[in-house]
Coordinates of N, CA and C in Angstrom, one line a residue:
M1 N 91.4 79.3 140.6 CA 92.0 80.1 140.8 C 92.6 81.0 139.6
D2 N 92.6 81.9 139.4 CA 93.0 82.8 138.2 C 94.6 83.3 138.9
K3 N 95.7 83.1 137.9 CA 96.4 84.1 137.7 C 96.8 85.5 138.1
S4 N 98.3 85.4 138.9 CA 97.8 86.9 138.8 C 98.7 87.8 137.6
P5 N 98.1 88.8 136.9 CA 98.5 89.4 135.9 C 99.9 90.0 135.2
D6 N 100.7 89.6 136.6 CA 102.0 90.0 136.5 C 102.7 88.6 136.1
A7 N 102.0 87.2 136.0 CA 102.3 86.2 136.6 C 103.0 85.2 135.1
F8 N 104.2 84.6 135.5 CA 104.6 83.5 134.2 C 103.2 83.2 133.6
R9 N 103.2 83.0 132.5 CA 102.3 81.7 131.8 C 102.7 80.4 131.2
T10 N 102.9 79.4 131.3 CA 102.7 78.1 130.7 C 102.6 78.4 129.2
I11 N 103.0 77.6 128.5 CA 103.1 77.6 127.5 C 101.1 77.2 126.7
S12 N 100.7 75.9 127.4 CA 99.7 75.7 127.4 C 98.3 76.5 128.0
E13 N 98.6 77.4 128.7 CA 97.5 78.9 128.8 C 97.9 80.2 128.2
V14 N 99.0 79.8 127.1 CA 99.2 80.9 126.3 C 98.4 80.7 125.8
A15 N 98.9 79.4 124.7 CA 98.0 78.5 123.6 C 96.5 78.9 123.9
E16 N 95.6 78.6 125.2 CA 94.5 78.9 125.0 C 94.0 79.7 125.2
D17 N 95.0 81.2 125.5 CA 94.4 82.5 126.0 C 94.0 83.1 124.5
L18 N 95.1 82.1 123.6 CA 94.9 83.2 122.1 C 94.2 82.5 121.1
D19 N 93.5 81.4 121.6 CA 92.8 79.7 121.1 C 94.1 79.6 119.6
L20 N 95.5 79.4 120.2 CA 95.9 78.9 119.0 C 96.8 77.2 119.2
P21 N 97.4 76.6 118.8 CA 97.6 75.1 118.7 C 99.2 75.5 119.3
Q22 N 99.8 75.1 120.3 CA 101.0 75.1 121.0 C 102.2 75.1 120.5
H23 N 101.9 74.4 119.5 CA 103.8 74.0 118.0 C 103.5 75.9 117.4
V24 N 102.2 76.0 117.2 CA 102.2 77.2 116.3 C 103.1 78.3 117.4
L25 N 103.4 78.3 118.3 CA 104.0 79.3 119.7 C 105.5 79.0 119.3
R26 N 105.5 77.5 119.4 CA 107.4 77.0 118.9 C 107.5 77.3 117.8
F27 N 106.7 77.8 116.6 CA 107.1 77.8 115.6 C 107.6 79.0 115.7
W28 N 106.1 80.2 116.2 CA 107.0 81.4 116.1 C 108.2 81.4 116.5
E29 N 108.6 80.7 117.6 CA 110.2 81.7 118.3 C 111.2 81.3 117.4
T30 N 110.7 80.4 115.9 CA 111.8 80.3 115.5 C 111.8 81.4 114.0
R31 N 110.2 82.2 113.7 CA 110.1 83.1 113.0 C 110.7 84.3 113.7
F32 N 110.7 84.9 115.7 CA 110.1 86.4 115.4 C 111.0 85.9 117.2
T33 N 112.6 86.2 116.4 CA 113.8 86.5 117.4 C 113.5 87.4 118.9
H34 N 112.2 88.1 118.7 CA 111.7 89.1 119.9 C 111.6 88.4 120.9
I35 N 111.0 87.0 120.8 CA 109.9 85.8 121.6 C 110.8 85.1 121.9
K36 N 110.9 85.6 123.5 CA 112.0 84.5 124.2 C 111.4 84.1 125.7
P37 N 110.5 83.0 125.6 CA 110.4 82.9 127.1 C 111.3 82.1 127.9
M38 N 111.2 81.9 128.8 CA 111.6 81.7 130.4 C 112.3 80.4 129.5
K39 N 112.9 79.4 130.2 CA 113.2 78.1 129.9 C 113.6 77.6 130.8
R40 N 112.4 76.2 131.5 CA 113.0 75.8 133.0 C 113.5 74.4 132.7
G41 N 114.1 73.9 133.6 CA 114.6 72.2 133.8 C 113.7 71.5 132.8
G42 N 114.0 70.6 131.9 CA 113.2 69.8 131.4 C 112.3 70.2 129.8
G43 N 113.1 71.9 129.7 CA 112.2 72.9 128.3 C 111.2 73.6 128.8
R44 N 110.5 73.1 130.0 CA 109.3 74.1 130.1 C 109.3 75.2 129.7
R45 N 108.5 75.9 129.3 CA 108.3 77.2 128.6 C 107.5 78.4 129.6
Y46 N 108.4 79.3 130.2 CA 107.2 80.6 130.5 C 107.2 81.6 129.8
Y47 N 105.9 81.8 130.0 CA 106.4 83.7 129.3 C 105.5 84.5 130.1
R48 N 106.5 85.5 129.9 CA 106.8 86.5 130.1 C 105.2 87.8 130.3
P49 N 104.4 88.8 131.1 CA 103.0 89.5 130.6 C 103.8 90.2 129.0
L50 N 105.0 90.9 129.0 CA 105.5 91.4 127.8 C 105.5 90.2 126.6
D51 N 105.6 89.0 127.1 CA 105.5 88.1 125.6 C 104.3 87.5 125.6
V52 N 103.8 87.6 125.9 CA 102.0 87.6 125.4 C 101.4 88.2 124.7
D53 N 101.4 89.8 125.4 CA 101.3 90.7 124.8 C 102.1 90.7 123.6
L54 N 103.3 90.7 123.0 CA 103.9 90.6 121.6 C 103.1 89.3 120.8
L55 N 102.6 88.4 120.9 CA 102.2 87.2 120.5 C 100.6 87.8 120.7
K56 N 99.8 88.1 121.5 CA 98.7 88.1 121.0 C 98.9 89.7 120.1
G57 N 99.8 90.3 119.9 CA 100.4 91.6 118.5 C 100.2 90.4 116.9
I58 N 101.5 89.5 117.1 CA 102.0 89.1 116.2 C 100.3 88.1 115.9
R59 N 99.2 88.0 116.7 CA 98.3 86.7 115.9 C 97.3 88.3 115.2
H60 N 97.6 89.2 116.3 CA 96.4 89.9 115.4 C 96.9 90.5 113.9
L61 N 98.5 90.7 113.8 CA 98.3 90.9 112.5 C 98.1 90.0 112.0
L62 N 99.0 88.8 112.6 CA 99.0 87.4 111.1 C 97.4 87.1 110.7
Y63 N 96.6 86.8 111.8 CA 95.1 86.2 111.6 C 94.1 87.4 110.8
D64 N 94.1 88.6 111.8 CA 93.0 89.6 111.6 C 93.6 91.0 110.5
Q65 N 95.2 90.8 110.2 CA 95.4 91.9 109.7 C 95.6 91.7 108.4
G66 N 95.9 89.9 107.6 CA 96.4 89.5 107.4 C 97.7 89.4 106.2
Y67 N 98.4 90.1 107.7 CA 100.0 90.4 107.2 C 100.5 88.7 107.3
T68 N 101.7 88.7 106.7 CA 102.1 87.5 106.6 C 103.5 87.3 107.3
I69 N 104.3 86.1 107.7 CA 104.9 86.2 108.7 C 106.4 86.9 108.0
K70 N 106.7 87.1 107.0 CA 108.0 88.3 106.2 C 107.1 89.5 106.7
G71 N 106.3 90.1 106.6 CA 105.4 91.2 106.8 C 105.7 91.5 108.0
V72 N 105.1 91.1 109.3 CA 105.7 91.5 110.6 C 106.7 91.2 111.4
Q73 N 107.7 91.0 110.6 CA 109.2 90.5 111.3 C 109.8 91.7 110.1
R74 N 109.5 92.1 109.4 CA 109.6 93.9 108.9 C 109.7 94.8 109.8
L75 N 107.9 94.6 109.9 CA 106.9 95.8 111.5 C 107.8 95.2 112.4
L76 N 108.5 94.4 113.0 CA 109.2 94.0 114.1 C 110.6 95.0 113.8
R77 N 111.3 94.5 112.6 CA 112.8 95.3 112.6 C 112.6 96.3 112.5
E78 N 111.9 97.2 111.8 CA 111.6 98.7 111.5 C 110.8 99.4 113.2
N79 N 109.9 99.1 113.5 CA 109.1 99.5 114.6 C 109.6 98.9 116.1
G80 N 110.3 98.0 116.3 CA 109.9 97.7 117.4 C 109.1 96.2 117.8
A81 N 109.5 96.1 119.0 CA 108.0 95.4 120.0 C 106.9 95.5 121.1
Q82 N 107.4 97.0 120.9 CA 106.2 98.0 121.7 C 105.2 98.4 120.8
F83 N 105.2 98.8 119.6 CA 104.9 99.1 118.4 C 103.4 97.7 118.1
I84 N 104.5 96.4 118.2 CA 103.6 95.9 117.7 C 102.5 95.1 118.7
I85 N 102.9 95.6 120.4 CA 102.2 94.3 121.5 C 101.1 96.3 121.4
A86 N 100.9 97.5 120.8 CA 99.9 98.0 120.8 C 99.5 98.1 119.7
L87 N 99.3 98.0 118.8 CA 99.1 97.2 117.6 C 97.7 95.9 118.0
G88 N 99.0 95.2 118.7 CA 98.1 93.7 119.4 C 96.9 94.3 120.4
S89 N 97.3 95.6 121.1 CA 95.8 95.7 122.3 C 94.5 96.9 121.7
G90 N 95.4 97.2 120.9 CA 94.2 98.4 119.7 C 94.5 99.7 120.8
D91 N 95.8 99.8 120.4 CA 95.7 101.3 121.2 C 96.9 101.8 119.5
T92 N 96.0 102.4 119.1 CA 96.5 102.6 117.7 C 97.2 104.7 118.3
A93 N 96.9 105.0 119.4 CA 97.8 106.1 119.6 C 99.0 106.2 119.5
A94 N 99.1 104.8 120.7 CA 100.6 104.2 121.0 C 101.0 103.7 120.5
A95 N 101.0 102.6 119.1 CA 100.9 102.5 117.9 C 101.6 104.1 117.1
E96 N 101.1 104.5 117.2 CA 101.2 106.5 115.8 C 102.3 107.3 116.4
A97 N 102.1 107.1 117.6 CA 103.3 107.6 118.1 C 104.8 106.8 118.1
I98 N 104.0 105.5 118.2 CA 105.9 105.2 118.7 C 106.7 105.1 116.7
S99 N 105.5 105.0 116.1 CA 105.7 105.0 114.6 C 106.5 106.7 114.2
Q100 N 105.7 107.2 114.5 CA 106.4 108.6 114.5 C 107.7 109.6 115.2
Q101 N 108.2 108.1 116.1 CA 109.3 108.4 116.8 C 110.7 107.5 115.9
K102 N 110.1 106.5 115.6 CA 110.9 105.7 115.0 C 111.4 106.7 113.4
Q103 N 110.2 107.2 112.4 CA 110.3 108.3 111.7 C 112.1 109.2 112.1
A104 N 110.5 110.1 112.8 CA 111.8 111.4 113.3 C 113.4 110.8 113.6
A105 N 113.6 109.5 114.4 CA 115.0 108.9 114.6 C 115.7 108.7 113.5
V106 N 114.9 108.4 112.3 CA 115.7 107.5 111.2 C 116.2 109.1 110.7
R107 N 115.1 110.3 110.7 CA 115.2 111.7 109.6 C 116.6 112.2 110.5
E108 N 117.0 112.1 111.6 CA 117.6 112.5 112.1 C 118.9 111.3 111.8
E109 N 119.0 110.2 111.8 CA 119.9 109.7 111.7 C 120.5 109.7 110.2
E110 N 119.4 110.7 109.1 CA 120.0 110.4 108.1 C 121.0 111.9 108.0
A111 N 120.1 112.9 108.6 CA 120.9 114.1 108.9 C 122.5 114.0 109.3
I112 N 122.6 113.7 110.5 CA 123.9 113.3 110.4 C 124.8 112.3 109.8
S113 N 124.3 111.9 109.1 CA 124.6 111.0 107.9 C 124.9 111.9 106.7
A114 N 124.4 112.3 106.6 CA 124.6 113.8 105.4 C 125.9 114.6 105.9
E115 N 125.8 114.8 107.1 CA 126.7 115.8 107.5 C 128.0 115.1 107.6
Q116 N 127.9 114.3 108.0 CA 129.6 113.0 107.8 C 129.5 113.0 106.6
D117 N 128.8 113.1 105.9 CA 129.6 112.6 104.4 C 130.0 114.0 103.7
R118 N 129.4 115.0 103.8 CA 129.8 116.5 104.0 C 131.3 116.3 104.7
V119 N 131.7 116.4 105.9 CA 133.2 116.4 106.1 C 133.7 115.8 105.7
D120 N 133.1 114.3 105.6 CA 134.5 113.2 104.7 C 134.8 113.8 103.3
A121 N 133.6 114.7 102.7 CA 134.1 115.0 101.1 C 134.9 116.3 101.4
A122 N 134.6 117.1 102.2 CA 135.2 118.2 102.1 C 136.8 117.9 103.1
E123 N 137.3 116.6 103.8 CA 138.6 116.1 104.3 C 139.7 115.9 103.0
E124 N 138.6 115.1 101.8 CA 139.5 114.1 101.4 C 139.4 115.6 99.9
A125 N 138.9 116.0 99.8 CA 138.7 117.3 98.7 C 140.0 117.9 99.3
A126 N 140.9 118.6 100.8 CA 141.8 119.0 101.2 C 143.1 118.3 101.0
V127 N 143.0 116.7 101.0 CA 143.8 115.9 100.7 C 143.9 115.9 99.8
M128 N 142.8 115.4 98.9 CA 143.6 115.1 97.1 C 143.5 116.3 96.1
G129 N 143.2 117.8 96.9 CA 142.6 118.6 95.6 C 141.9 118.7 95.2
A130 N 141.5 119.5 93.8 CA 140.2 119.5 93.2 C 140.6 119.1 92.1
P131 N 139.7 118.3 91.3 CA 140.0 118.0 89.8 C 140.5 118.9 89.1
K132 N 141.8 118.1 88.6 CA 142.2 119.1 87.3 C 141.4 119.1 86.0
S133 N 141.2 119.8 85.5 CA 140.3 120.3 84.4 C 141.1 120.6 83.0
S134 N 141.3 119.5 82.5 CA 141.9 119.9 81.8 C 141.4 119.4 79.8
S135 N 141.9 120.6 79.1 CA 140.9 119.9 77.8 C 142.2 119.4 77.2
H136 N 143.1 119.2 77.4 CA 143.7 118.2 76.3 C 143.1 116.2 76.8
G137 N 143.4 116.9 78.0 CA 142.6 114.9 78.2 C 141.2 115.1 77.2
R138 N 140.4 116.0 77.2 CA 139.1 116.3 76.7 C 139.2 116.3 74.8
R139 N 140.0 116.8 74.2 CA 140.1 117.2 73.0 C 140.8 115.2 72.3
L140 N 141.6 114.7 73.5 CA 142.0 113.5 73.2 C 140.8 112.6 72.6
F141 N 139.5 112.1 73.7 CA 138.2 111.2 73.6 C 137.5 112.0 72.0
G142 N 138.0 113.5 72.4 CA 136.6 114.2 71.1 C 135.5 114.5 71.6
L143 N 135.7 114.8 73.1 CA 134.5 115.5 74.0 C 134.5 116.8 73.5
I144 N 135.4 117.4 73.4 CA 135.5 119.5 73.3 C 135.8 119.4 71.7
K145 N 135.4 119.9 70.7 CA 135.9 120.4 69.8 C 136.4 121.9 69.6
G146 N 137.2 122.6 68.9 CA 137.2 123.6 68.7 C 138.1 124.0 67.2
D147 N 138.8 125.1 67.2 CA 139.3 125.6 66.2 C 140.8 125.1 66.2
D148 N 141.1 124.7 67.6 CA 142.4 124.3 67.7 C 142.6 122.9 67.3
D149 N 141.6 122.0 67.9 CA 142.1 120.9 68.0 C 142.3 119.8 66.8
G150 N 143.1 120.5 66.4 CA 143.7 119.4 65.2 C 144.7 119.6 65.9
P151 N 145.5 117.6 64.7 CA 147.0 117.2 65.3 C 148.1 118.4 65.7
V152 N 148.7 117.4 66.9 CA 149.7 118.6 66.4 C 150.3 118.1 66.1
V153 N 151.7 119.4 64.9 CA 152.8 118.6 64.0 C 154.0 118.7 64.7
A154 N 154.7 117.3 64.7 CA 156.4 116.7 65.1 C 157.1 117.4 64.5
D155 N 158.0 117.7 65.0 CA 159.8 118.5 64.2 C 160.4 116.6 64.8
G156 N 160.6 116.2 63.1 CA 161.2 114.9 62.8 C 160.9 113.9 63.8
K157 N 161.5 113.1 64.3 CA 161.7 112.1 65.1 C 161.6 112.2 66.3
R158 N 161.3 113.2 67.2 CA 160.7 113.3 67.9 C 159.2 114.3 68.3
L159 N 158.8 113.9 69.3 CA 157.1 114.3 69.6 C 157.5 115.6 70.1
S160 N 156.7 116.6 69.6 CA 156.6 118.4 70.1 C 156.0 118.2 71.4
K161 N 156.4 120.0 72.4 CA 156.1 119.7 73.9 C 154.9 119.3 74.0
D162 N 154.1 119.8 73.3 CA 152.3 119.8 73.6 C 152.1 118.3 73.1
N163 N 152.4 117.3 72.2 CA 151.8 115.9 72.6 C 152.7 115.0 73.3
R164 N 153.8 115.6 73.6 CA 154.2 115.2 75.0 C 153.6 115.2 76.0
T165 N 153.0 116.8 76.6 CA 152.3 117.3 77.1 C 150.5 116.1 77.4
L166 N 150.2 116.3 76.5 CA 149.2 115.2 75.8 C 149.1 114.1 76.1
L167 N 150.2 112.9 76.0 CA 150.3 112.1 76.1 C 150.8 111.6 77.8
Q168 N 151.3 112.6 78.4 CA 151.6 112.5 79.9 C 150.1 112.3 80.7
E169 N 149.3 113.8 80.4 CA 148.1 113.8 80.8 C 147.4 112.7 80.4
T170 N 147.4 112.0 79.5 CA 146.7 110.8 79.4 C 147.0 109.7 80.0
L171 N 148.7 109.3 80.3 CA 148.8 108.7 81.2 C 148.6 107.9 82.6
F172 N 148.9 109.6 82.8 CA 147.7 109.9 84.6 C 146.7 110.0 84.5
D173 N 145.9 110.3 83.6 CA 144.2 108.9 83.9 C 144.7 108.2 83.3
L174 N 145.1 107.7 82.9 CA 144.9 105.8 83.0 C 145.6 105.3 84.2
L175 N 146.2 105.8 84.8 CA 146.9 105.1 86.0 C 145.9 105.2 87.3
E176 N 145.2 107.0 87.0 CA 144.1 106.8 88.0 C 143.1 105.6 87.9
C177 N 141.9 105.7 86.3 CA 141.1 105.0 86.5 C 141.8 103.4 87.0
K178 N 142.9 103.0 86.6 CA 143.7 102.1 87.3 C 143.4 101.6 88.6
R179 N 143.7 103.2 88.8 CA 143.5 102.9 90.5 C 142.2 102.4 90.8
L180 N 141.6 103.7 90.7 CA 139.8 103.0 91.1 C 139.7 101.8 90.4
L181 N 139.8 101.2 89.5 CA 138.9 99.8 89.5 C 139.9 99.3 90.4
D182 N 141.1 99.4 90.7 CA 141.3 98.4 91.7 C 141.1 97.9 93.1
Q183 N 141.2 99.6 93.5 CA 139.8 100.0 94.4 C 138.2 99.1 95.1
V184 N 137.8 98.7 93.4 CA 136.7 98.0 93.4 C 136.6 96.8 93.8
R185 N 137.8 96.6 93.0 CA 137.8 94.4 92.7 C 138.0 93.9 94.2

């Protein structure tokens, strides 16, 4: 007497149906978190029909398509169990539809993330202000050369106003660099 298609299957029934040893099914449970048979008293496993379909998909990918365990894990992570079930049953149209839905969801997520990045940048600019453009700092490091880029003459023992401003801006730049480095650490 055959069981109903909706009935739970024992590990021996599933192993026979998939033409696999029982220890392979137990091993796959450790590698694929999506496989979760119900366990009764004494540790006896009962596989739901969806579990059996997922196992058929995994078997198809590993043995017929030549995927590695890591490759199937990646497919499960990226596309979900229904995708693997569709591939295992040979329903390429359903697998393609699932894949397109996942890609559309990823594109939508990326668009939302990009918009959030733009909002965050605008908020940061409003709080921090626009970066200050100073030719003095660039002149100090020799990045811009001009006719008036020579040294500023000091009066006696005191620094000239231009030299003091240049040193003050350099100090602020160095302090900002230190602050940024401290944030990274």
